[in-house]
Short mmCIF file of C-alpha atoms in Angstrom, two decimals:
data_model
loop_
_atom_site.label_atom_id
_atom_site.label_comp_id
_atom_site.label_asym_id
_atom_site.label_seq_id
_atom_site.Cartn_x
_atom_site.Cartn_y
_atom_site.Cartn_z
CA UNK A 1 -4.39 27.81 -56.45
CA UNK A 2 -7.87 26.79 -54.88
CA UNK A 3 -7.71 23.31 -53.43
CA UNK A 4 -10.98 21.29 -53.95
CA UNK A 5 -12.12 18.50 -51.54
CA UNK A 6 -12.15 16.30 -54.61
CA UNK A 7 -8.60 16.43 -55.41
CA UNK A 8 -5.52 14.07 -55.49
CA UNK A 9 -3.84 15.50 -52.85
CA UNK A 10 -0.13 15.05 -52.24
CA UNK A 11 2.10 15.90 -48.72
CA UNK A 12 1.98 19.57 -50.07
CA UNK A 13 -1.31 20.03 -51.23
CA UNK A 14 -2.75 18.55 -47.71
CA UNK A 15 -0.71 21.00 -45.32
CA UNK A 16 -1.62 23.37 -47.38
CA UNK A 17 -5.42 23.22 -46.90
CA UNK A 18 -5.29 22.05 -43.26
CA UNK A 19 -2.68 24.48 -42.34
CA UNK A 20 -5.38 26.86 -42.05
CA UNK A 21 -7.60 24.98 -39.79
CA UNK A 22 -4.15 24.04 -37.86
CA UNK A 23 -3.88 27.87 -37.28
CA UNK A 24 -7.62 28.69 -36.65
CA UNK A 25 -7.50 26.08 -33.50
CA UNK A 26 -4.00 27.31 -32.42
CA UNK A 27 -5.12 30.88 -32.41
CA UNK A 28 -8.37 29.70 -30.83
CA UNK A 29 -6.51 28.21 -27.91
CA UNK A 30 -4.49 31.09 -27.59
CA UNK A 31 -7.27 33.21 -26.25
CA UNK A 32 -6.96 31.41 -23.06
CA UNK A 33 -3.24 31.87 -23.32
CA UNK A 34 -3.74 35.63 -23.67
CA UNK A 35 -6.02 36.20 -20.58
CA UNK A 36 -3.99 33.37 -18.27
CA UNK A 37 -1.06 35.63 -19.14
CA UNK A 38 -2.37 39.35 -17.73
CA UNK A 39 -4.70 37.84 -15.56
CA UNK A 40 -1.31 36.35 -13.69
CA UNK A 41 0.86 38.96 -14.20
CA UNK A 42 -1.17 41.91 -13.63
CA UNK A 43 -3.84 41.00 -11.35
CA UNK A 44 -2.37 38.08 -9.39
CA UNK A 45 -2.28 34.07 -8.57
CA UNK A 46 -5.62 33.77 -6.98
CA UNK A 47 -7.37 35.76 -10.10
CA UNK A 48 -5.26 33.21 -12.33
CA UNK A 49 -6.43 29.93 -10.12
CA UNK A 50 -10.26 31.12 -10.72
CA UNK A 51 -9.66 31.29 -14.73
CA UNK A 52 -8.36 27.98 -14.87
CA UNK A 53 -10.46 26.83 -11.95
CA UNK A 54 -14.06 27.90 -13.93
CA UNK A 55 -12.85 26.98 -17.25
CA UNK A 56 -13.79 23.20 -17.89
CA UNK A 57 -17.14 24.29 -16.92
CA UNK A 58 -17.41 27.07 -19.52
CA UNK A 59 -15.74 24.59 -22.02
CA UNK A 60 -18.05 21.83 -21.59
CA UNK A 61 -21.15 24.22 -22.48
CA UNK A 62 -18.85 25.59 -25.88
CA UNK A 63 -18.06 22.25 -26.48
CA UNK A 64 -21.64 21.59 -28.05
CA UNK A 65 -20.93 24.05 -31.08
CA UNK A 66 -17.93 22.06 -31.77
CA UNK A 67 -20.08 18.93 -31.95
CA UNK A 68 -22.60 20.41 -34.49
CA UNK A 69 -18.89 21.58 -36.13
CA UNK A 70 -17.44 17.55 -36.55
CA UNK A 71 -20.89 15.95 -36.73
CA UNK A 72 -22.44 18.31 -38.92
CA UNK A 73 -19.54 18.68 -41.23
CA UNK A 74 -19.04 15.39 -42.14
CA UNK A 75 -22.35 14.79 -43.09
CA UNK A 76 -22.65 17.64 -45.04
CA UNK A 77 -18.82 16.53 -47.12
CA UNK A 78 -20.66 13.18 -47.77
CA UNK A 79 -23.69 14.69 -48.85
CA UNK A 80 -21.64 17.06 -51.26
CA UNK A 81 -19.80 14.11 -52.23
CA UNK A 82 -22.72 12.63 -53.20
CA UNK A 83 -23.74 15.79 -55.34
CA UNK A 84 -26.49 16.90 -53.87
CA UNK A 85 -25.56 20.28 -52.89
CA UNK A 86 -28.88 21.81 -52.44
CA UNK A 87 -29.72 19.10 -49.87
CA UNK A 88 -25.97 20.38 -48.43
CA UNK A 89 -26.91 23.70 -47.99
CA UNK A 90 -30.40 23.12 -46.43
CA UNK A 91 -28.43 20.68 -43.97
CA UNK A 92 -25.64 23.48 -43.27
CA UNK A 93 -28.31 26.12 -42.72
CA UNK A 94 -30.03 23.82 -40.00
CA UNK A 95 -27.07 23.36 -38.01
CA UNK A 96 -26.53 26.56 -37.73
CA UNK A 97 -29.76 27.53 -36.45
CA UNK A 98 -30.19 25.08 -34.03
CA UNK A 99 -26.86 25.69 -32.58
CA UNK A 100 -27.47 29.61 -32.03
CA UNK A 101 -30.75 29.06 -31.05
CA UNK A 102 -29.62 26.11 -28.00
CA UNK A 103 -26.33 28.79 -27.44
CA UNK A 104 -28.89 31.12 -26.01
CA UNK A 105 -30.57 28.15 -23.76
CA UNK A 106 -27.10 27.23 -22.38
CA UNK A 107 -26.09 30.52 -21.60
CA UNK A 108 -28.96 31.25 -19.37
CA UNK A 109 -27.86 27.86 -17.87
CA UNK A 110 -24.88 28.43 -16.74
CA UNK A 111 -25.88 31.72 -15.83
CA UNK A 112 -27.91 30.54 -13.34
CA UNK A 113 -26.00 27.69 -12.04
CA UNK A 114 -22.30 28.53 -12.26
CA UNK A 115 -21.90 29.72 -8.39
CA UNK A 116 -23.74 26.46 -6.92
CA UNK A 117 -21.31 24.63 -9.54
CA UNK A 118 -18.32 26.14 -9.06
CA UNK A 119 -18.76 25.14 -4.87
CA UNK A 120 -19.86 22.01 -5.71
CA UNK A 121 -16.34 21.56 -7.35
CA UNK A 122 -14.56 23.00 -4.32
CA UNK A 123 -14.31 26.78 -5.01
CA UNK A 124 -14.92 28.75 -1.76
CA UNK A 125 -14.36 32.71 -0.42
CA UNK A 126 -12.68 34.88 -2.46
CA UNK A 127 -11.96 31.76 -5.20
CA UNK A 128 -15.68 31.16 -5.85
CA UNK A 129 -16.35 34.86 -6.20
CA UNK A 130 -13.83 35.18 -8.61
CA UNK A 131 -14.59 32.18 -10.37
CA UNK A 132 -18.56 33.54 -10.85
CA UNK A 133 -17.39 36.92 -12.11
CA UNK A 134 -15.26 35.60 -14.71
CA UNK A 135 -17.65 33.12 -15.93
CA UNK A 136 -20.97 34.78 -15.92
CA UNK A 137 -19.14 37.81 -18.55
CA UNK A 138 -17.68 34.41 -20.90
CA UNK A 139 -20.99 33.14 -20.65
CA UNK A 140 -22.71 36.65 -22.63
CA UNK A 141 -21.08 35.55 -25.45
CA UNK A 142 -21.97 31.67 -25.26
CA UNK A 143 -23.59 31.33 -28.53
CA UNK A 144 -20.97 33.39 -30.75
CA UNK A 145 -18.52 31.11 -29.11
CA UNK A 146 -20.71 28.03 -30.52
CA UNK A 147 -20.76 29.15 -33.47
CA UNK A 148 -17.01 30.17 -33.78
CA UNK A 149 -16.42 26.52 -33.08
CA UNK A 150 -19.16 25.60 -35.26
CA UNK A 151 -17.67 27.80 -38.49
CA UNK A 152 -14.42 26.55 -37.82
CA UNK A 153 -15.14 22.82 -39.30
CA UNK A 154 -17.36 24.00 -41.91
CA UNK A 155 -15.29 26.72 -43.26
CA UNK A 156 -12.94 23.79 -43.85
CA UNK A 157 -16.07 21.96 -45.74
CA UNK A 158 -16.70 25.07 -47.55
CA UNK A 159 -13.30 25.21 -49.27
CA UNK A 160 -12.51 28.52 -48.14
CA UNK A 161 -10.15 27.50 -45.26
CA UNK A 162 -8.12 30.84 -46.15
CA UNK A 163 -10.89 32.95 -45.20
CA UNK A 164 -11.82 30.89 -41.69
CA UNK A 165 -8.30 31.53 -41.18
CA UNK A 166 -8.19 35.17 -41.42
CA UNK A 167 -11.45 35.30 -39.22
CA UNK A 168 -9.89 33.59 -36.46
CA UNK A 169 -6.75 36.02 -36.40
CA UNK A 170 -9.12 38.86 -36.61
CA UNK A 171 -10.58 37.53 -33.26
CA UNK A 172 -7.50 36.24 -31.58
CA UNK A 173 -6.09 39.93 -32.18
CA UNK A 174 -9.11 41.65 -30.83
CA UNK A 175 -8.77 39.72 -28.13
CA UNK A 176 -4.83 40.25 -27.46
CA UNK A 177 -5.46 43.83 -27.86
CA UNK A 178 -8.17 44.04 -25.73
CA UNK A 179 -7.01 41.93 -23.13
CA UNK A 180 -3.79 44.86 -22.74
CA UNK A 181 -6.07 47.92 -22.95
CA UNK A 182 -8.59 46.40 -20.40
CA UNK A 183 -6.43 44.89 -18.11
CA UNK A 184 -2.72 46.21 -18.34
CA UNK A 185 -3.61 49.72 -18.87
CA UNK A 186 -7.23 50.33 -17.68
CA UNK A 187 -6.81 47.97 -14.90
CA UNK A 188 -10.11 46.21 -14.72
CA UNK A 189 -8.49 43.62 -13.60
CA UNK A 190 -10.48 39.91 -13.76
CA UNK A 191 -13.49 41.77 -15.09
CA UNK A 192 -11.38 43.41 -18.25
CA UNK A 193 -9.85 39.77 -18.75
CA UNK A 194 -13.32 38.26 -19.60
CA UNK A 195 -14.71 41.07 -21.38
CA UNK A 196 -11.75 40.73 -23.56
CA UNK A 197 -12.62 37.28 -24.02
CA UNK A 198 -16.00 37.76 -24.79
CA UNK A 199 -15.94 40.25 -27.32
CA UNK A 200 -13.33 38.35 -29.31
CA UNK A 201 -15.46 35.33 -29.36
CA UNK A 202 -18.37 37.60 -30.57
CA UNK A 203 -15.81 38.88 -33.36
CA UNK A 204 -15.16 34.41 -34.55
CA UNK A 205 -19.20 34.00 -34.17
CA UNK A 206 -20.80 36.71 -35.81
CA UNK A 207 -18.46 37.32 -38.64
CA UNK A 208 -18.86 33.84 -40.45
CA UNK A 209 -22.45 34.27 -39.91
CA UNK A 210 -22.54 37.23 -42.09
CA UNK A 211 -19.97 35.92 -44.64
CA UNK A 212 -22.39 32.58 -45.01
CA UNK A 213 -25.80 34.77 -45.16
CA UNK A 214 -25.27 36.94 -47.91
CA UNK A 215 -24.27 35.29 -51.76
CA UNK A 216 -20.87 34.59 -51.15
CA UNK A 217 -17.87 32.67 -53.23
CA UNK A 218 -17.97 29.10 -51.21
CA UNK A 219 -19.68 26.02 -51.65
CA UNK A 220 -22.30 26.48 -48.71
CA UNK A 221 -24.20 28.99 -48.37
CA UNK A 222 -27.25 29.86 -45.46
CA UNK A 223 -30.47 29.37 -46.91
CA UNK A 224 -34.03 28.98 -45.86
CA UNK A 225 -34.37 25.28 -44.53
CA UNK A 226 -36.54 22.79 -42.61
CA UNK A 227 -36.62 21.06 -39.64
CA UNK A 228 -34.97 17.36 -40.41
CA UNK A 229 -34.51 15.23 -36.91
CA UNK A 230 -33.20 12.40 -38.32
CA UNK A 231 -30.16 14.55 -39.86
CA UNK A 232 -30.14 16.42 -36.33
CA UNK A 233 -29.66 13.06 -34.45
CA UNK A 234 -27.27 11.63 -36.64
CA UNK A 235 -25.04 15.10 -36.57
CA UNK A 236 -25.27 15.03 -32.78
CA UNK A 237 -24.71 11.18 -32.57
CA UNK A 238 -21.67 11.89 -35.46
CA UNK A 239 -20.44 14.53 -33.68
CA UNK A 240 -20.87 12.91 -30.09
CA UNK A 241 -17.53 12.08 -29.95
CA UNK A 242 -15.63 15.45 -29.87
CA UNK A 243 -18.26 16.57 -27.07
CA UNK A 244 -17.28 13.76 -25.51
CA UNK A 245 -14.01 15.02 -25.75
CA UNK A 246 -14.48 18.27 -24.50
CA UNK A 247 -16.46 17.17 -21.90
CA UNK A 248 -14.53 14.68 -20.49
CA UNK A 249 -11.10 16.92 -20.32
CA UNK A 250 -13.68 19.74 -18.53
CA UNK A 251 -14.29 16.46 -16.03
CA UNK A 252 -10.66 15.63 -15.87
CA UNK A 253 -9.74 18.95 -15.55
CA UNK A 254 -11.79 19.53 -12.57
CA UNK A 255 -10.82 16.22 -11.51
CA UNK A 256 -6.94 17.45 -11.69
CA UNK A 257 -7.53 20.45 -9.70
CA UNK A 258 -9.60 19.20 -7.07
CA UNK A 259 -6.56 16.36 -6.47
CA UNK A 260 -3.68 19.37 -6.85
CA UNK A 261 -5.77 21.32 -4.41
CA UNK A 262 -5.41 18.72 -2.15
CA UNK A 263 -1.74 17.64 -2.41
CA UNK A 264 -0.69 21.04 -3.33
CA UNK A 265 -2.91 23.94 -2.53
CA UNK A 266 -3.78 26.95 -4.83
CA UNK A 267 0.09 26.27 -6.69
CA UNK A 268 -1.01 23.24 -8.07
CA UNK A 269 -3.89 24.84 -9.73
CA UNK A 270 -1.92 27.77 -11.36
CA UNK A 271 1.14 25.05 -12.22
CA UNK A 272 -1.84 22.79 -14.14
CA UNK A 273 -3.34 25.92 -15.82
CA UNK A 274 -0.08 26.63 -16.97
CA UNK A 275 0.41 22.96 -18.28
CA UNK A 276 -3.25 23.76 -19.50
CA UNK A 277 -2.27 26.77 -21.68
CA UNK A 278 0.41 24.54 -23.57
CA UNK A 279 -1.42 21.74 -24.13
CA UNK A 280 -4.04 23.91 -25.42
CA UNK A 281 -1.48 25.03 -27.96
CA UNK A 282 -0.15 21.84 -28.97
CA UNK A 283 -3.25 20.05 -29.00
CA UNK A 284 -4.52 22.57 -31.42
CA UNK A 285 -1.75 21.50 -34.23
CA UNK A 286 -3.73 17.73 -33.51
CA UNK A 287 -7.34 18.78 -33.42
CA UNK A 288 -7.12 21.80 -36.07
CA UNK A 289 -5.08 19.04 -38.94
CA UNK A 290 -7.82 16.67 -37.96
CA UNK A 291 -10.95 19.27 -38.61
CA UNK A 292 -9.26 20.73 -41.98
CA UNK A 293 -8.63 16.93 -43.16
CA UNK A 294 -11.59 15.85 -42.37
CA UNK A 295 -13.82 16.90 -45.04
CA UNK A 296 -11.86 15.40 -47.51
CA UNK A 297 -12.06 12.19 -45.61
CA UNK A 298 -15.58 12.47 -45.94
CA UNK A 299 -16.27 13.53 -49.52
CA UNK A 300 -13.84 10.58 -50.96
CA UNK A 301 -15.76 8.14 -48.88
CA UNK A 302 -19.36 9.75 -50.09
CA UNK A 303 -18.14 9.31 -53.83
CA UNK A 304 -16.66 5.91 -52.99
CA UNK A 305 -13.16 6.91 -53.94
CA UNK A 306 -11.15 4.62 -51.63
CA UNK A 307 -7.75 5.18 -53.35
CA UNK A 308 -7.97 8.08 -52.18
CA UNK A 309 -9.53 7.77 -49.26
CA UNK A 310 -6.17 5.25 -48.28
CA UNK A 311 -3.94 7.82 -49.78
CA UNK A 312 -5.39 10.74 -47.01
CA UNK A 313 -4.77 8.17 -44.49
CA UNK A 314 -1.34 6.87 -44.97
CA UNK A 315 0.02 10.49 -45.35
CA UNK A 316 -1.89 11.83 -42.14
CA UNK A 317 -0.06 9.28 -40.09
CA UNK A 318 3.35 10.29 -41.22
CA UNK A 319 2.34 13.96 -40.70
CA UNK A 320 1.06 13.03 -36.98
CA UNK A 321 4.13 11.23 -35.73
CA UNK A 322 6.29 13.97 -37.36
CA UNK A 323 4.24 16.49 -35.08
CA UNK A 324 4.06 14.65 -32.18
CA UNK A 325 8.01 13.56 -32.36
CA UNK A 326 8.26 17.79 -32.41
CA UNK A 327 6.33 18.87 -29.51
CA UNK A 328 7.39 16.76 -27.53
CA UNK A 329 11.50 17.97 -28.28
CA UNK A 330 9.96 21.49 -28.32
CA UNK A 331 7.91 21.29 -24.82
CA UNK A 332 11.04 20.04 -22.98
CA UNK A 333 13.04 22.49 -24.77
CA UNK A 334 10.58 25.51 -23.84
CA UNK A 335 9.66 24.27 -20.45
CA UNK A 336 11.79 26.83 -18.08
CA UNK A 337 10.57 29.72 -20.39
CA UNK A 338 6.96 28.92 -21.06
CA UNK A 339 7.12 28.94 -16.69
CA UNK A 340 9.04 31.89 -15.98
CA UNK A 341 6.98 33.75 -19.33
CA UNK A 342 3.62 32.95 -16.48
CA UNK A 343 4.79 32.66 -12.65
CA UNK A 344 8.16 34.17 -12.95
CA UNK A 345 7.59 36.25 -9.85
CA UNK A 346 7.01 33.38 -7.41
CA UNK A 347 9.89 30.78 -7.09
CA UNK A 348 8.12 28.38 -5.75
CA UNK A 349 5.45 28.24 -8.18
CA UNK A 350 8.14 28.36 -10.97
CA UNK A 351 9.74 25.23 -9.67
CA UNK A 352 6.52 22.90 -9.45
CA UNK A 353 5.40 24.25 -13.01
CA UNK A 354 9.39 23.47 -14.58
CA UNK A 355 8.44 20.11 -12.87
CA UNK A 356 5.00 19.12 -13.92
CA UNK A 357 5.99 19.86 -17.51
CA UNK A 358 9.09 17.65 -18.03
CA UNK A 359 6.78 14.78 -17.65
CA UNK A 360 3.88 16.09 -19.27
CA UNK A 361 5.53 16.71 -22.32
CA UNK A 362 5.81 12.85 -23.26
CA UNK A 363 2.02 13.19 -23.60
CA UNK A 364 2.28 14.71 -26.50
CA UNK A 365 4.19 11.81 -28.37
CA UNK A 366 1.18 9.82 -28.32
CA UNK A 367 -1.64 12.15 -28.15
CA UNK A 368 -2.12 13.22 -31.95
CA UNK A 369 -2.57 9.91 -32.82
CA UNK A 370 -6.14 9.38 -30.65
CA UNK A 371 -7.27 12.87 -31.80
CA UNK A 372 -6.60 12.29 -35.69
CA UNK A 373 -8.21 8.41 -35.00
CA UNK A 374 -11.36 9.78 -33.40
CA UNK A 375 -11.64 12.70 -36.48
CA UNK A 376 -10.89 9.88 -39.15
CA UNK A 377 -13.85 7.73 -37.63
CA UNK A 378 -16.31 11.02 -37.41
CA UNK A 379 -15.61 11.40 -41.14
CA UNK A 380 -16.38 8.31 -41.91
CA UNK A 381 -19.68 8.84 -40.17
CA UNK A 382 -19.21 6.04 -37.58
CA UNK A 383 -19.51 8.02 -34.26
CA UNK A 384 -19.73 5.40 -31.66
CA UNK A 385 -16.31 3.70 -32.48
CA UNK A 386 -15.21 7.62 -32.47
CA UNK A 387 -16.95 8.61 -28.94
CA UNK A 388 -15.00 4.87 -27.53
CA UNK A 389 -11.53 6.62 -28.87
CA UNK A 390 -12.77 10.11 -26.97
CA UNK A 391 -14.08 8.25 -24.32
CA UNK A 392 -11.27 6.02 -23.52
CA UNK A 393 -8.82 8.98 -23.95
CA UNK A 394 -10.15 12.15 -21.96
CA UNK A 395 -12.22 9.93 -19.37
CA UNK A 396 -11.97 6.48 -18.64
CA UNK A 397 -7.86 6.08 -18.75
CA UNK A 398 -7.25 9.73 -17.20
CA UNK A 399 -8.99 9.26 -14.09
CA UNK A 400 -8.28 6.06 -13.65
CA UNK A 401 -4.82 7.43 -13.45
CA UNK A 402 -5.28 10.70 -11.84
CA UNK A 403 -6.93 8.67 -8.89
CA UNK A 404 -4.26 5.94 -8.70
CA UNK A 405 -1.14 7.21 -9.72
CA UNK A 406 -0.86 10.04 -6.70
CA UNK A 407 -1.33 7.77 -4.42
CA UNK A 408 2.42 6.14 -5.62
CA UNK A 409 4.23 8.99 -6.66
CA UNK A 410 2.57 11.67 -4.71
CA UNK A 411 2.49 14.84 -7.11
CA UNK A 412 4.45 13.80 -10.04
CA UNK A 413 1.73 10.70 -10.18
CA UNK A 414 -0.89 13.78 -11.30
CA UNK A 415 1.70 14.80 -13.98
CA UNK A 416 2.46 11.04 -15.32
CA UNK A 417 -1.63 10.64 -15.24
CA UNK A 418 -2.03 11.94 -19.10
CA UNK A 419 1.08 10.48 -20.11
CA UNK A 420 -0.07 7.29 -19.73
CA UNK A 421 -3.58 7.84 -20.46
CA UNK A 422 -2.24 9.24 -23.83
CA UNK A 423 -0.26 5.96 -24.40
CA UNK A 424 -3.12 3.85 -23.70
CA UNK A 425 -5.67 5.45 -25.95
CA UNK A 426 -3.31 5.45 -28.98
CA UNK A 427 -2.91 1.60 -28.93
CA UNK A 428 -6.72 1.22 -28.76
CA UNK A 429 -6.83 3.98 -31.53
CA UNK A 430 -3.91 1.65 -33.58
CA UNK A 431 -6.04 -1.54 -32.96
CA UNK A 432 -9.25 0.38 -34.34
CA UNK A 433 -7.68 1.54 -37.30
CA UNK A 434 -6.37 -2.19 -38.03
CA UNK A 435 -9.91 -3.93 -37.61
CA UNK A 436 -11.95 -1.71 -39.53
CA UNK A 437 -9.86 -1.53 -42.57
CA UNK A 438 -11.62 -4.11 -44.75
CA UNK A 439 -14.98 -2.18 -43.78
CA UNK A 440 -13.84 1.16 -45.07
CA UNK A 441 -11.61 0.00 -47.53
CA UNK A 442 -8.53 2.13 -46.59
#
């Protein structure tokens, strides 16, 4: 049965068409999984320290395809809502340009400035080296990684969530596969792991862009277009929030390793990538329910249907606090084997990482709640109160706690950081939701 965006949709018609997306961002996040796993099992702990050490950096610069993905999505479901679907397709078209075409600007960015960065953060000897050859192979493959982030909303918009789906898998398996051949059998160690990486990403990127060139069975399609900066801004402002996001957990995330550095060496680091890998996981469920139900947030609110509109709402929230009441039983419950599945061979390591994720798992009973808020407010096309939610959430609150906590409870203070950042932002997320009700009519 093909779900439309302007359906009644019911608890089983709505996991249906976001369980895709749900998948896509799970599998997504698994690619770090995948090389964090070989990379510390087959190469070693420093190797594994430089991955998650370089990572928020090379996340930051992806980020921006995932902001053309939220921002640019949601104006195009309002525009289709609307029923102007040649104006849709011109908009879709542009997106997608401009993102490949700033991809390639970024990647000769980072390029050129991920060794002074990477010292600036604290990375030194063998660590920075490490840290440089890792990144600058990622980096190749910058803006296929864009636009797998990109494709990922607007397959969603496209109704053919099915199809991003299998796209994804296709990519996560290349880069499972590859990540064994390259590193467990070829032994290429740290250089195998990010090749492996790459090439997947280029698998998510360049795929879609094919599928979305030629005459194809979706509602968008890639067509010849012109340059419009007013719907350019008002993606980018739109979509401002989730790079916000992703930039401020990059921050954070260096933040976090330049405070476990200090209170507990090269450990810490591999214990937080661990956490890192998880979370990734988890948070995926969050982010990928958000992206698939957003663009039927935003086409009910285009065509003014607001029964609907409070219908999406009221069921999302169940589906979020049945989620986040899961992980959180399911992280405590896999803790010991999620640790001994990555630093098994070092006791010591094993310990600190059980540790650090019997707290952090409480994060993830209030964390679903900010990232659906922050989607729900992108759909609606009202960015700024989104980027406060993001904001708030990944910056402001985390590092206010990352700094402060510590300093009380020494290194479980790092690990309580995001559960009460987490808390915080989904009571401003709650209040957000309450005032603007009249305004939306939801």
């Amino acid at each position: 049965m093909n779900i439309q965006l302007s359906d009644h949709f019911n608890y089983k018609k709505l996991l249906r068409f976001t369980l895709p997306s749900i998948t896509m961002m799970i599998f997504t996040s698994i690619y770090g999984v995948v090389d964090g796993f070989f990379v510390s099992n087959f190469v070693g702990k420093t190797p594994f320290a430089a991955v998650n050490f370089i990572m928020p950096f090379l996340m930051i610069l992806g980020g921006v395809g995932f902001m053309f993905g939220t921002g640019g999505s949601a104006l195009i479901a309002i525009t289709l809502g609307t029923g102007d679907k040649d104006k849709a397709h011109r908009l879709f078209s542009l997106l997608v340009y401009m993102s490949g075409a700033l991809g390639i600007l970024l990647t000769v960015f980072g390029i050129l400035f991920i060794r002074p960065i990477a010292a600036l953060l604290g990375a030194e000897g063998v660590l920075l080296n490490q840290c440089v050859s890792y990144g600058r192979i990622i980096l190749l493959a910058l803006p296929a990684f864009m636009l797998q982030y990109e494709f990922q909303s607007y397959f969603a918009t496209a109704e053919k969530t099915q199809l991003g789906l299998a796209v994804t898998v296709a990519a996560g398996v290349t880069n499972m596969v590859l990540d064994a051949l390259f590193v467990a059998i070829f032994h290429w160690g740290l250089t195998g792991a990010a090749a492996a990486t790459a090439l997947s990403q280029a698998v998510g990127g360049v795929i879609p862009l094919i599928y979305f060139g030629r005459p194809n069975a979706s509602i968008l399609r890639l067509t010849r277009t012109k340059f419009d900066g007013k719907a350019l801004l008002k993606t980018c402002a739109n979509g401002s929030s989730e790079l916000m996001s992703n930039i401020s957990m990059s921050l954070v995330s260096m933040l976090y390793n330049m405070q476990l550095i200090r209170y507990a060496g090269e450990d810490g680091v591999a214990a937080y990538g661990v956490l890192m890998y998880v979370n990734l996981v988890f948070l995926g469920a969050f982010i990928g329910y958000s992206v698939g139900s957003a663009p039927i947030i935003g086409y009910h609110f285009g065509a003014a249907n607001y029964a609907e509109l409070k219908n999406i709402l009221r069921k999302s929230l169940m589906v979020i606090g049945i989620f986040s009441m899961s992980m959180l039983a399911l992280a405590e419950l896999l803790a010991k084997p999620f640790a001994l599945f990555f630093v098994g061979y070092d006791d010591g390591l094993f310990d600190l990482t059980c540790r650090g994720f019997q707290i952090y798992s409480f994060s993830f009973l209030f964390a679903g709640l900010a990232v659906y808020g922050s989607s729900f407010f992108t759909a609606l096309g009202n960015g700024l109160i989104s980027a406060l939610i993001s904001f708030l959430r990944t910056l402001l609150f985390q590092v206010a706690a990352v700094l402060i906590f510590p300093l009380i409870w020494g290194i479980d203070g790092i690990w309580m950081s995001i559960v009460a950042a987490e808390l915080m932002a989904a009571t401003v997320t709650s209040l957000f939701l309450v005032a603007k009700r009249a305004k939306y009519h939801y």
